[in-house]
Structures are given as structure tokens and as C-alpha cells.
PDB file of C-alpha atoms in Angstrom:
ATOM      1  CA  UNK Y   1     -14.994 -23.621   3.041  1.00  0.00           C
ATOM      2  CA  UNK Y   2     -11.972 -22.578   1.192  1.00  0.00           C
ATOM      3  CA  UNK Y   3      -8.489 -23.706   2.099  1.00  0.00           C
ATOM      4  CA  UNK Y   4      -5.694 -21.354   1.843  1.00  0.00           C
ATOM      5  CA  UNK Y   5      -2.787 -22.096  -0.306  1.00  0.00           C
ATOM      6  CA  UNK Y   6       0.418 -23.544   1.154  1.00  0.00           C
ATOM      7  CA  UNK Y   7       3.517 -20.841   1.393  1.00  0.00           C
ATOM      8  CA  UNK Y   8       6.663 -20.790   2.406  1.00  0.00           C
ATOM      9  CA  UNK Y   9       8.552 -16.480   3.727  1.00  0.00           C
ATOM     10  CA  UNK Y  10      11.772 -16.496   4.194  1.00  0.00           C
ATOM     11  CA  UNK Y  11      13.307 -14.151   6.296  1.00  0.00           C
ATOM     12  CA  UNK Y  12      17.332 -13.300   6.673  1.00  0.00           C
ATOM     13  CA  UNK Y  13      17.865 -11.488   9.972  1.00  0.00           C
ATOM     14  CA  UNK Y  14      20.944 -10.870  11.530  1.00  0.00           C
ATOM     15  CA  UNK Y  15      21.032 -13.856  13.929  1.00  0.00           C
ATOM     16  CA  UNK Y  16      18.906 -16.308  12.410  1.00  0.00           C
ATOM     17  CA  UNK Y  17      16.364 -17.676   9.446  1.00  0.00           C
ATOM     18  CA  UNK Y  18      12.903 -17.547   9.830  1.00  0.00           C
ATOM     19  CA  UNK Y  19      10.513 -19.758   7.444  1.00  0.00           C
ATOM     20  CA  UNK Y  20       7.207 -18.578   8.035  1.00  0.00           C
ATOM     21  CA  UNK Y  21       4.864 -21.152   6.851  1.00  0.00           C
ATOM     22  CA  UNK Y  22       1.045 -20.836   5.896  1.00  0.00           C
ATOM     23  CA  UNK Y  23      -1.886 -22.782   5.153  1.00  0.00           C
ATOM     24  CA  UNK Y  24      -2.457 -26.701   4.995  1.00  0.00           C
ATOM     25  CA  UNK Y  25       0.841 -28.816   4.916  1.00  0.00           C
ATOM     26  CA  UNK Y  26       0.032 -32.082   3.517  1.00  0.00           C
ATOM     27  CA  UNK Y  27       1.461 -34.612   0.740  1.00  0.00           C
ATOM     28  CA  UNK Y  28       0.735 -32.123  -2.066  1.00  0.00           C
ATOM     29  CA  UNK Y  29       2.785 -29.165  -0.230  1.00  0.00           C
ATOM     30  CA  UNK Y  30       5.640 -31.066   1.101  1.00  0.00           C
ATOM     31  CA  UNK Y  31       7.897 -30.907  -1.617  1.00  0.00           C
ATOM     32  CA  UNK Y  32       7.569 -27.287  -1.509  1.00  0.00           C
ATOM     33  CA  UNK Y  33       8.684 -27.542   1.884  1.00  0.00           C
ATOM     34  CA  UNK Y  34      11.361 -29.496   1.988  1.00  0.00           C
ATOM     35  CA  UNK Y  35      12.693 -27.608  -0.817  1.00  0.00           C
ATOM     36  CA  UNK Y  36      12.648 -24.192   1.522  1.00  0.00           C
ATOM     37  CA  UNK Y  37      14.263 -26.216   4.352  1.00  0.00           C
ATOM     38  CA  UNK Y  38      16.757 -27.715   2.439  1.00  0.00           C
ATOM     39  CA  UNK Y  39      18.069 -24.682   1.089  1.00  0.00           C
ATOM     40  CA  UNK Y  40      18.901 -23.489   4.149  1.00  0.00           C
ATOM     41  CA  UNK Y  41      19.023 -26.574   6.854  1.00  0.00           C
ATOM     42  CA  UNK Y  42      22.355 -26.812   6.342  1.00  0.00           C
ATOM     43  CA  UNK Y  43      23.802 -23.313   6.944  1.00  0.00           C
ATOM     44  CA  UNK Y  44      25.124 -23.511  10.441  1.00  0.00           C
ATOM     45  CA  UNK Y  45      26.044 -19.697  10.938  1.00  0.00           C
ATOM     46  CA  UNK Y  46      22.351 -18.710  12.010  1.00  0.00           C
ATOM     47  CA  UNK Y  47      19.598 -20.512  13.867  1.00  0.00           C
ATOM     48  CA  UNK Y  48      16.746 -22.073  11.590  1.00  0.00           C
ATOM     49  CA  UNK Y  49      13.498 -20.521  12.904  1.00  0.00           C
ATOM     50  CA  UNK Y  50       9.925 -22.193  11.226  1.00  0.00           C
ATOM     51  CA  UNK Y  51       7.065 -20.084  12.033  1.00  0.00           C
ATOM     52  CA  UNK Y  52       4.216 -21.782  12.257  1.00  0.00           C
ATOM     53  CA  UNK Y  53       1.738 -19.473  13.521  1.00  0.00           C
ATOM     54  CA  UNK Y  54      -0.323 -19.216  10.230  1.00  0.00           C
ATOM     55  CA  UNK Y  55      -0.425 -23.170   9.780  1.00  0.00           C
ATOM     56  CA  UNK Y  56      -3.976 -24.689   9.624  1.00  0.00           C
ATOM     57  CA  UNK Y  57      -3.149 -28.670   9.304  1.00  0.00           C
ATOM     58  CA  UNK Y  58       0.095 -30.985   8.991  1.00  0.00           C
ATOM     59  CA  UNK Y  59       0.179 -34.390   8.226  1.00  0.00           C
ATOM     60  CA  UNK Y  60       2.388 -37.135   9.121  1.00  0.00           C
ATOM     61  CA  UNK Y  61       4.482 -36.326   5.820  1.00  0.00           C
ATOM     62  CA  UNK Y  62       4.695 -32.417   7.102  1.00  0.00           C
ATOM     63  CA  UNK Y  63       5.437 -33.531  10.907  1.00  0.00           C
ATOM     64  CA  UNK Y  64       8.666 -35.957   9.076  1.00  0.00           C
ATOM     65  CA  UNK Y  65       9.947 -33.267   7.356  1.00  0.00           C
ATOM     66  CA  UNK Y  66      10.364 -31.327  10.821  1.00  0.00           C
ATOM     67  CA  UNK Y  67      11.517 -34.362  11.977  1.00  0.00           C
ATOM     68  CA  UNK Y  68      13.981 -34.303   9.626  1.00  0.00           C
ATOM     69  CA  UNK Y  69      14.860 -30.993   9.706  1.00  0.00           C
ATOM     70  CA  UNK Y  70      15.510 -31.795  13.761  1.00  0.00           C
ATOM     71  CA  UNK Y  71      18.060 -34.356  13.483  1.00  0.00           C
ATOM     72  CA  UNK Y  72      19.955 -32.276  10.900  1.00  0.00           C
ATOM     73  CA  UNK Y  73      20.293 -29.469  12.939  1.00  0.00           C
ATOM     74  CA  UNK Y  74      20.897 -31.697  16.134  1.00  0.00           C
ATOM     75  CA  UNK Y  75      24.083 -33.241  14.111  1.00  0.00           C
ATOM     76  CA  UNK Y  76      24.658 -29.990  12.645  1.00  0.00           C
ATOM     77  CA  UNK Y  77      25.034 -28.716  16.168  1.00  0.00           C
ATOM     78  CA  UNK Y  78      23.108 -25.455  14.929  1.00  0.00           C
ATOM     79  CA  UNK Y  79      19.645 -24.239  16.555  1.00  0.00           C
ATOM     80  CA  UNK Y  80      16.400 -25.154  15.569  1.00  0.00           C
ATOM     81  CA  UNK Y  81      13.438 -24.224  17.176  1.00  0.00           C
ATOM     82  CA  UNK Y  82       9.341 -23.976  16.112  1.00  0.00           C
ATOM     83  CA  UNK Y  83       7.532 -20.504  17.064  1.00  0.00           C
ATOM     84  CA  UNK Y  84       4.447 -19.880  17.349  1.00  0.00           C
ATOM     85  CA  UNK Y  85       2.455 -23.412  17.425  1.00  0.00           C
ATOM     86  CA  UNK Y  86      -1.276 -23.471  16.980  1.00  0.00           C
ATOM     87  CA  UNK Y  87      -2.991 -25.630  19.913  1.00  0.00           C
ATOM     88  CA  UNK Y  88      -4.143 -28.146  17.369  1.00  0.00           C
ATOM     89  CA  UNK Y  89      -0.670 -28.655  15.553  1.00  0.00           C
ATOM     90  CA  UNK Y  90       0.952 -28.443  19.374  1.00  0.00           C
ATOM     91  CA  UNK Y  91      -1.742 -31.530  20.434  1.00  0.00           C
ATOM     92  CA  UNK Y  92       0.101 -33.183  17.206  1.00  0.00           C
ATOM     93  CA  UNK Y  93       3.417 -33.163  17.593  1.00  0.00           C
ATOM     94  CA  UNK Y  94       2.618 -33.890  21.542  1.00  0.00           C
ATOM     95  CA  UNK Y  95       1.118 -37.322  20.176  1.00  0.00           C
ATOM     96  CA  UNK Y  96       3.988 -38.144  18.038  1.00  0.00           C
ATOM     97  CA  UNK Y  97       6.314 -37.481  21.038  1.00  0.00           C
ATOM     98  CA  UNK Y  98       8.263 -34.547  19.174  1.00  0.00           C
ATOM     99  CA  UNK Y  99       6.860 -31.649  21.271  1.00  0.00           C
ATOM    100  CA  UNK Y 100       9.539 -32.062  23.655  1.00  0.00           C
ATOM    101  CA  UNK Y 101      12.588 -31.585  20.929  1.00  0.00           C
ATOM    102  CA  UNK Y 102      10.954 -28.392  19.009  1.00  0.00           C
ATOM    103  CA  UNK Y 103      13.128 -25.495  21.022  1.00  0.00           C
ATOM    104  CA  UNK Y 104      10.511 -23.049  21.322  1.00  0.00           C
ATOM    105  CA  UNK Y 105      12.389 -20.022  22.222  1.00  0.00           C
ATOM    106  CA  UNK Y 106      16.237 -19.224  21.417  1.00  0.00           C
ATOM    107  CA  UNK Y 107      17.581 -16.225  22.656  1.00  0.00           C
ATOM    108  CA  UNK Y 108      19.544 -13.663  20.669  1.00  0.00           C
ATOM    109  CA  UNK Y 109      17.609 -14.588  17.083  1.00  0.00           C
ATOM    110  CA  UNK Y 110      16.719 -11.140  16.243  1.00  0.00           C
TER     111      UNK Y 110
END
């Protein structure tokens, strides 16, 4: 069974930032991560959009990172929201109680 490589796309649209994220996120991949969010977590002028439609597995160091990435943007007062959410990464963050805080749909991010 072969595992595909962690990557992070970023995409610049008019309205918002999209990360669209692939593969396993785990320890190994997380600083790659957090180094895509944090170049652009703090830029308040467009919504942060992660796509996580190609995403295979997250661990609890992934699912912190969101976390993270959550309160930033809640203090920030700038959207966040998570697209696209397999079933078994949705049943995860449902667990962990985060589901709830992941804006799934903003309008106006083209």
C-alpha cells in the first residue's frame, strides 16, 4: 500500500486563500503545514480557505494546528472555514468537539 506524499497548493483568488492539502498529515508533515498556514494566517484582507478534500489521515498534531489556525482567525476577526471534509477526518474532528467551529461554507470566496 503506498502512501501519498504530504502537500500543501496555494491558491490567491480574489476573495480569499485556498490551501489545498493532500495526503497523510501526521508529526512528520506538520511542520510543513504550519509553515503554509503561517504564512498566510495572519493576512486579514481575504478569508483562509483549507481544502481538505484530498486528505487521507490527520493526527492529533494535524487536528492542533487547525486548532490553532481557528483561534487566530477567530481573534483576527477574519474567516476561516474547512471545505471539503472526508467522512473519516469529519468523524475526527466531530470527536474532538471542533466540527462545530470549522465554517464550512463562506459566501463570496471566489
Amino acid at each position: 500500500m503506498s502512501v501519498e506524499k504530504f502537500q500543501v497548493d496555494q491558491e490567491e483568488l480574489e476573495t480569499s486563500i485556498q490551501l489545498h492539502i493532500r495526503g497523510e498529515l501526521d508529526l512528520a508533515a506538520a511542520l510543513t503545514f504550519r509553515h503554509a498556514l503561517e504564512a498566510v494566517v495572519h493576512r486579514t484582507d481575504k478569508a483562509l480557505i483549507l481544502d481538505v478534500g484530498k486528505l487521507t489521515y490527520i493526527d492529533s498534531t494535524g487536528i492542533g494546528i487547525v486548532v490553532s489556525a481557528l483561534k487566530i482567525r477567530d481573534e483576527l476577526k477574519a474567516p476561516f472555514a474547512v471545505r471539503h471534509i472526508p467522512s473519516g477526518i469529519k468523524r475526527l474532528f466531530d470527536l474532538t468537539g471542533i466540527s462545530g467551529f470549522l465554517n464550512e461554507g463562506i459566501e463570496g470566496t471566489a
